[in-house]
Amino acid sequence: MQDCLFCKIINREIPSKIVFEDDEVLAFHDIDPKAPTHILIIPKRHLATLNDLDQEDAALVGRLQVTAAKLAKELGFAENGYRVVMNCNEDGGQTVWHIHMHLLAGRALTWPPG
Ligand code: 5GP
Ligand code: ZN
């Protein structure tokens, strides 16, 4: 998608601090971290919101979650704990229209979220 911020990050048109990449997934540090570690995990295929997911996308979304667990172990916060969040549309707090999983760690996170 030409005007999508995260597609531009995938294509290296906008720089980011990448922590993981494979054929379907990219993970990079959030530019405005809400926790000591705040990583965004995205599919390389453009999907604007969670509402665009089909049954055939189940494995792709699973890969986002598996990537989060792998990064948590590699970066050393798997045992202490972490949170993954995916925001959808306005009430969910979504601001970038390319689906992404937030991986937040490094402090005790409060519940419920705001
Ligand atoms: P959302 O609010 O859509 O769930 O999350 C979008 C996230 O993207 C926010 O946490 C925001 O800080 C992050 N973000 C926005 N623009 C950029 C950018 O140019 N680079 C990076 N790395 N993160 C960004
Ligand atoms: Zn996109």
PDB file of C-alpha atoms and ligand atoms in Angstrom:
ATOM      1  CA  MET A   1       0.000   0.000   0.000  1.00  0.00           C
ATOM      2  CA  GLN A   2       1.543   3.247  -1.180  1.00  0.00           C
ATOM      3  CA  ASP A   3       0.434   5.551   1.606  1.00  0.00           C
ATOM      4  CA  CYS A   4       0.751   3.152   4.508  1.00  0.00           C
ATOM      5  CA  LEU A   5       3.339   4.057   7.149  1.00  0.00           C
ATOM      6  CA  PHE A   6       4.076   0.455   8.093  1.00  0.00           C
ATOM      7  CA  CYS A   7       4.335  -0.679   4.452  1.00  0.00           C
ATOM      8  CA  LYS A   8       6.935   2.074   4.078  1.00  0.00           C
ATOM      9  CA  ILE A   9       8.801   0.692   7.100  1.00  0.00           C
ATOM     10  CA  ILE A  10       8.668  -2.803   5.524  1.00  0.00           C
ATOM     11  CA  ASN A  11      10.069  -1.361   2.281  1.00  0.00           C
ATOM     12  CA  ARG A  12      12.794   0.589   4.160  1.00  0.00           C
ATOM     13  CA  GLU A  13      11.399   3.893   2.857  1.00  0.00           C
ATOM     14  CA  ILE A  14      11.136   4.963   6.515  1.00  0.00           C
ATOM     15  CA  PRO A  15      13.862   3.885   8.959  1.00  0.00           C
ATOM     16  CA  SER A  16      13.077   1.805  12.032  1.00  0.00           C
ATOM     17  CA  LYS A  17      14.930  -0.266  14.610  1.00  0.00           C
ATOM     18  CA  ILE A  18      14.195  -3.755  13.343  1.00  0.00           C
ATOM     19  CA  VAL A  19      14.527  -6.645  15.814  1.00  0.00           C
ATOM     20  CA  PHE A  20      13.177  -9.539  13.720  1.00  0.00           C
ATOM     21  CA  GLU A  21      12.268 -10.281  10.124  1.00  0.00           C
ATOM     22  CA  ASP A  22      11.207 -13.322   8.132  1.00  0.00           C
ATOM     23  CA  ASP A  23       9.294 -13.823   4.896  1.00  0.00           C
ATOM     24  CA  GLU A  24       5.936 -12.860   6.423  1.00  0.00           C
ATOM     25  CA  VAL A  25       6.630 -10.844   9.573  1.00  0.00           C
ATOM     26  CA  LEU A  26       8.571  -7.738  10.625  1.00  0.00           C
ATOM     27  CA  ALA A  27       9.175  -6.588  14.228  1.00  0.00           C
ATOM     28  CA  PHE A  28      10.611  -3.184  15.180  1.00  0.00           C
ATOM     29  CA  HIS A  29      10.743  -0.820  18.137  1.00  0.00           C
ATOM     30  CA  ASP A  30       7.820   1.566  18.604  1.00  0.00           C
ATOM     31  CA  ILE A  31       8.877   5.197  18.042  1.00  0.00           C
ATOM     32  CA  ASP A  32       6.980   6.334  21.174  1.00  0.00           C
ATOM     33  CA  PRO A  33       7.422   3.493  23.688  1.00  0.00           C
ATOM     34  CA  LYS A  34       4.753   2.993  26.389  1.00  0.00           C
ATOM     35  CA  ALA A  35       6.974   0.596  28.368  1.00  0.00           C
ATOM     36  CA  PRO A  36      10.753   0.010  28.666  1.00  0.00           C
ATOM     37  CA  THR A  37      10.375  -2.482  25.811  1.00  0.00           C
ATOM     38  CA  HIS A  38       7.707  -1.698  23.200  1.00  0.00           C
ATOM     39  CA  ILE A  39       7.944  -3.625  19.952  1.00  0.00           C
ATOM     40  CA  LEU A  40       5.482  -3.686  17.063  1.00  0.00           C
ATOM     41  CA  ILE A  41       5.041  -6.999  15.231  1.00  0.00           C
ATOM     42  CA  ILE A  42       3.386  -6.711  11.826  1.00  0.00           C
ATOM     43  CA  PRO A  43       2.532  -8.895   8.844  1.00  0.00           C
ATOM     44  CA  LYS A  44       4.321  -7.885   5.646  1.00  0.00           C
ATOM     45  CA  ARG A  45       1.004  -8.182   3.817  1.00  0.00           C
ATOM     46  CA  HIS A  46      -1.090  -5.037   4.163  1.00  0.00           C
ATOM     47  CA  LEU A  47      -4.275  -5.565   6.151  1.00  0.00           C
ATOM     48  CA  ALA A  48      -5.834  -2.326   7.412  1.00  0.00           C
ATOM     49  CA  THR A  49      -7.673  -3.593  10.495  1.00  0.00           C
ATOM     50  CA  LEU A  50      -8.444  -6.826  12.342  1.00  0.00           C
ATOM     51  CA  ASN A  51     -11.851  -6.695  10.647  1.00  0.00           C
ATOM     52  CA  ASP A  52     -10.134  -7.540   7.357  1.00  0.00           C
ATOM     53  CA  LEU A  53      -8.972 -10.944   8.609  1.00  0.00           C
ATOM     54  CA  ASP A  54     -10.275 -14.066   6.919  1.00  0.00           C
ATOM     55  CA  GLN A  55     -10.095 -17.695   7.948  1.00  0.00           C
ATOM     56  CA  GLU A  56      -7.094 -18.068   5.635  1.00  0.00           C
ATOM     57  CA  ASP A  57      -5.211 -15.440   7.687  1.00  0.00           C
ATOM     58  CA  ALA A  58      -5.336 -17.517  10.881  1.00  0.00           C
ATOM     59  CA  ALA A  59      -1.788 -18.839  10.459  1.00  0.00           C
ATOM     60  CA  LEU A  60      -0.443 -15.352   9.743  1.00  0.00           C
ATOM     61  CA  VAL A  61      -1.919 -13.930  12.949  1.00  0.00           C
ATOM     62  CA  GLY A  62      -0.571 -16.987  14.773  1.00  0.00           C
ATOM     63  CA  ARG A  63       2.887 -16.101  13.481  1.00  0.00           C
ATOM     64  CA  LEU A  64       2.622 -12.652  15.052  1.00  0.00           C
ATOM     65  CA  GLN A  65       1.916 -14.241  18.428  1.00  0.00           C
ATOM     66  CA  VAL A  66       4.641 -16.876  18.042  1.00  0.00           C
ATOM     67  CA  THR A  67       7.082 -14.068  17.146  1.00  0.00           C
ATOM     68  CA  ALA A  68       6.087 -12.197  20.320  1.00  0.00           C
ATOM     69  CA  ALA A  69       6.791 -15.270  22.462  1.00  0.00           C
ATOM     70  CA  LYS A  70      10.123 -15.878  20.711  1.00  0.00           C
ATOM     71  CA  LEU A  71      11.230 -12.253  21.193  1.00  0.00           C
ATOM     72  CA  ALA A  72      10.146 -12.348  24.855  1.00  0.00           C
ATOM     73  CA  LYS A  73      12.438 -15.324  25.436  1.00  0.00           C
ATOM     74  CA  GLU A  74      15.332 -13.876  23.422  1.00  0.00           C
ATOM     75  CA  LEU A  75      15.114 -10.443  25.053  1.00  0.00           C
ATOM     76  CA  GLY A  76      14.861 -11.971  28.520  1.00  0.00           C
ATOM     77  CA  PHE A  77      11.442 -10.926  29.825  1.00  0.00           C
ATOM     78  CA  ALA A  78       9.436 -14.094  29.156  1.00  0.00           C
ATOM     79  CA  GLU A  79       9.544 -15.199  32.800  1.00  0.00           C
ATOM     80  CA  ASN A  80       8.808 -11.778  34.334  1.00  0.00           C
ATOM     81  CA  GLY A  81       5.956 -11.333  31.876  1.00  0.00           C
ATOM     82  CA  TYR A  82       4.734  -9.076  29.133  1.00  0.00           C
ATOM     83  CA  ARG A  83       1.577  -8.007  27.321  1.00  0.00           C
ATOM     84  CA  VAL A  84       0.481  -8.261  23.699  1.00  0.00           C
ATOM     85  CA  VAL A  85      -2.237  -5.933  22.411  1.00  0.00           C
ATOM     86  CA  MET A  86      -3.889  -5.392  19.040  1.00  0.00           C
ATOM     87  CA  ASN A  87      -6.036  -2.270  18.741  1.00  0.00           C
ATOM     88  CA  CYS A  88      -8.924  -2.138  16.263  1.00  0.00           C
ATOM     89  CA  ASN A  89     -10.489   1.039  14.899  1.00  0.00           C
ATOM     90  CA  GLU A  90     -11.278   4.212  16.795  1.00  0.00           C
ATOM     91  CA  ASP A  91     -12.642   2.832  20.073  1.00  0.00           C
ATOM     92  CA  GLY A  92      -9.778   0.347  20.220  1.00  0.00           C
ATOM     93  CA  GLY A  93      -7.253   3.170  19.898  1.00  0.00           C
ATOM     94  CA  GLN A  94      -5.902   2.219  16.471  1.00  0.00           C
ATOM     95  CA  THR A  95      -3.952   5.028  14.801  1.00  0.00           C
ATOM     96  CA  VAL A  96      -2.005   3.218  12.054  1.00  0.00           C
ATOM     97  CA  TRP A  97      -4.078   1.347   9.480  1.00  0.00           C
ATOM     98  CA  HIS A  98      -1.905  -1.729   9.012  1.00  0.00           C
ATOM     99  CA  ILE A  99      -2.533  -4.384  11.646  1.00  0.00           C
ATOM    100  CA  HIS A 100       0.117  -4.688  14.337  1.00  0.00           C
ATOM    101  CA  MET A 101       0.676  -6.477  17.606  1.00  0.00           C
ATOM    102  CA  HIS A 102       2.152  -4.397  20.440  1.00  0.00           C
ATOM    103  CA  LEU A 103       4.630  -6.293  22.636  1.00  0.00           C
ATOM    104  CA  LEU A 104       5.050  -4.423  25.936  1.00  0.00           C
ATOM    105  CA  ALA A 105       7.438  -5.405  28.720  1.00  0.00           C
ATOM    106  CA  GLY A 106       9.886  -4.186  31.335  1.00  0.00           C
ATOM    107  CA  ARG A 107       7.494  -2.866  33.979  1.00  0.00           C
ATOM    108  CA  ALA A 108       4.430  -4.085  35.868  1.00  0.00           C
ATOM    109  CA  LEU A 109       1.553  -3.208  33.534  1.00  0.00           C
ATOM    110  CA  THR A 110      -1.745  -2.145  35.062  1.00  0.00           C
ATOM    111  CA  TRP A 111      -5.114  -3.728  34.334  1.00  0.00           C
ATOM    112  CA  PRO A 112      -7.596  -2.843  32.992  1.00  0.00           C
ATOM    113  CA  PRO A 113      -6.043  -0.648  30.299  1.00  0.00           C
ATOM    114  CA  GLY A 114      -7.483   2.864  29.912  1.00  0.00           C
TER     115      GLY A 114
HETATM  116  P1  5GP B   1      -1.933   1.911  17.367  1.00  0.00           P
HETATM  117  O1  5GP B   1      -2.269   3.184  18.123  1.00  0.00           O
HETATM  118  O2  5GP B   1      -2.416   1.993  15.928  1.00  0.00           O
HETATM  119  O3  5GP B   1      -2.381   0.659  18.046  1.00  0.00           O
HETATM  120  O4  5GP B   1      -0.358   1.833  17.353  1.00  0.00           O
HETATM  121  C1  5GP B   1       0.431   2.511  16.434  1.00  0.00           C
HETATM  122  C2  5GP B   1       1.815   2.599  17.026  1.00  0.00           C
HETATM  123  O5  5GP B   1       2.712   2.986  16.003  1.00  0.00           O
HETATM  124  C3  5GP B   1       1.941   3.635  18.159  1.00  0.00           C
HETATM  125  O6  5GP B   1       2.355   2.988  19.358  1.00  0.00           O
HETATM  126  C4  5GP B   1       2.979   4.616  17.619  1.00  0.00           C
HETATM  127  O7  5GP B   1       3.851   5.099  18.618  1.00  0.00           O
HETATM  128  C5  5GP B   1       3.706   3.807  16.572  1.00  0.00           C
HETATM  129  N1  5GP B   1       4.276   4.586  15.482  1.00  0.00           N
HETATM  130  C6  5GP B   1       3.682   5.620  14.809  1.00  0.00           C
HETATM  131  N2  5GP B   1       4.503   6.084  13.851  1.00  0.00           N
HETATM  132  C7  5GP B   1       5.644   5.354  13.913  1.00  0.00           C
HETATM  133  C8  5GP B   1       6.869   5.374  13.163  1.00  0.00           C
HETATM  134  O8  5GP B   1       7.080   6.165  12.237  1.00  0.00           O
HETATM  135  N3  5GP B   1       7.807   4.466  13.517  1.00  0.00           N
HETATM  136  C9  5GP B   1       7.624   3.564  14.537  1.00  0.00           C
HETATM  137  N4  5GP B   1       8.623   2.721  14.800  1.00  0.00           N
HETATM  138  N5  5GP B   1       6.488   3.518  15.251  1.00  0.00           N
HETATM  139  C10 5GP B   1       5.505   4.395  14.953  1.00  0.00           C
HETATM  140 ZN    ZN B   2       0.463  -1.325   5.098  1.00  0.00          ZN
END
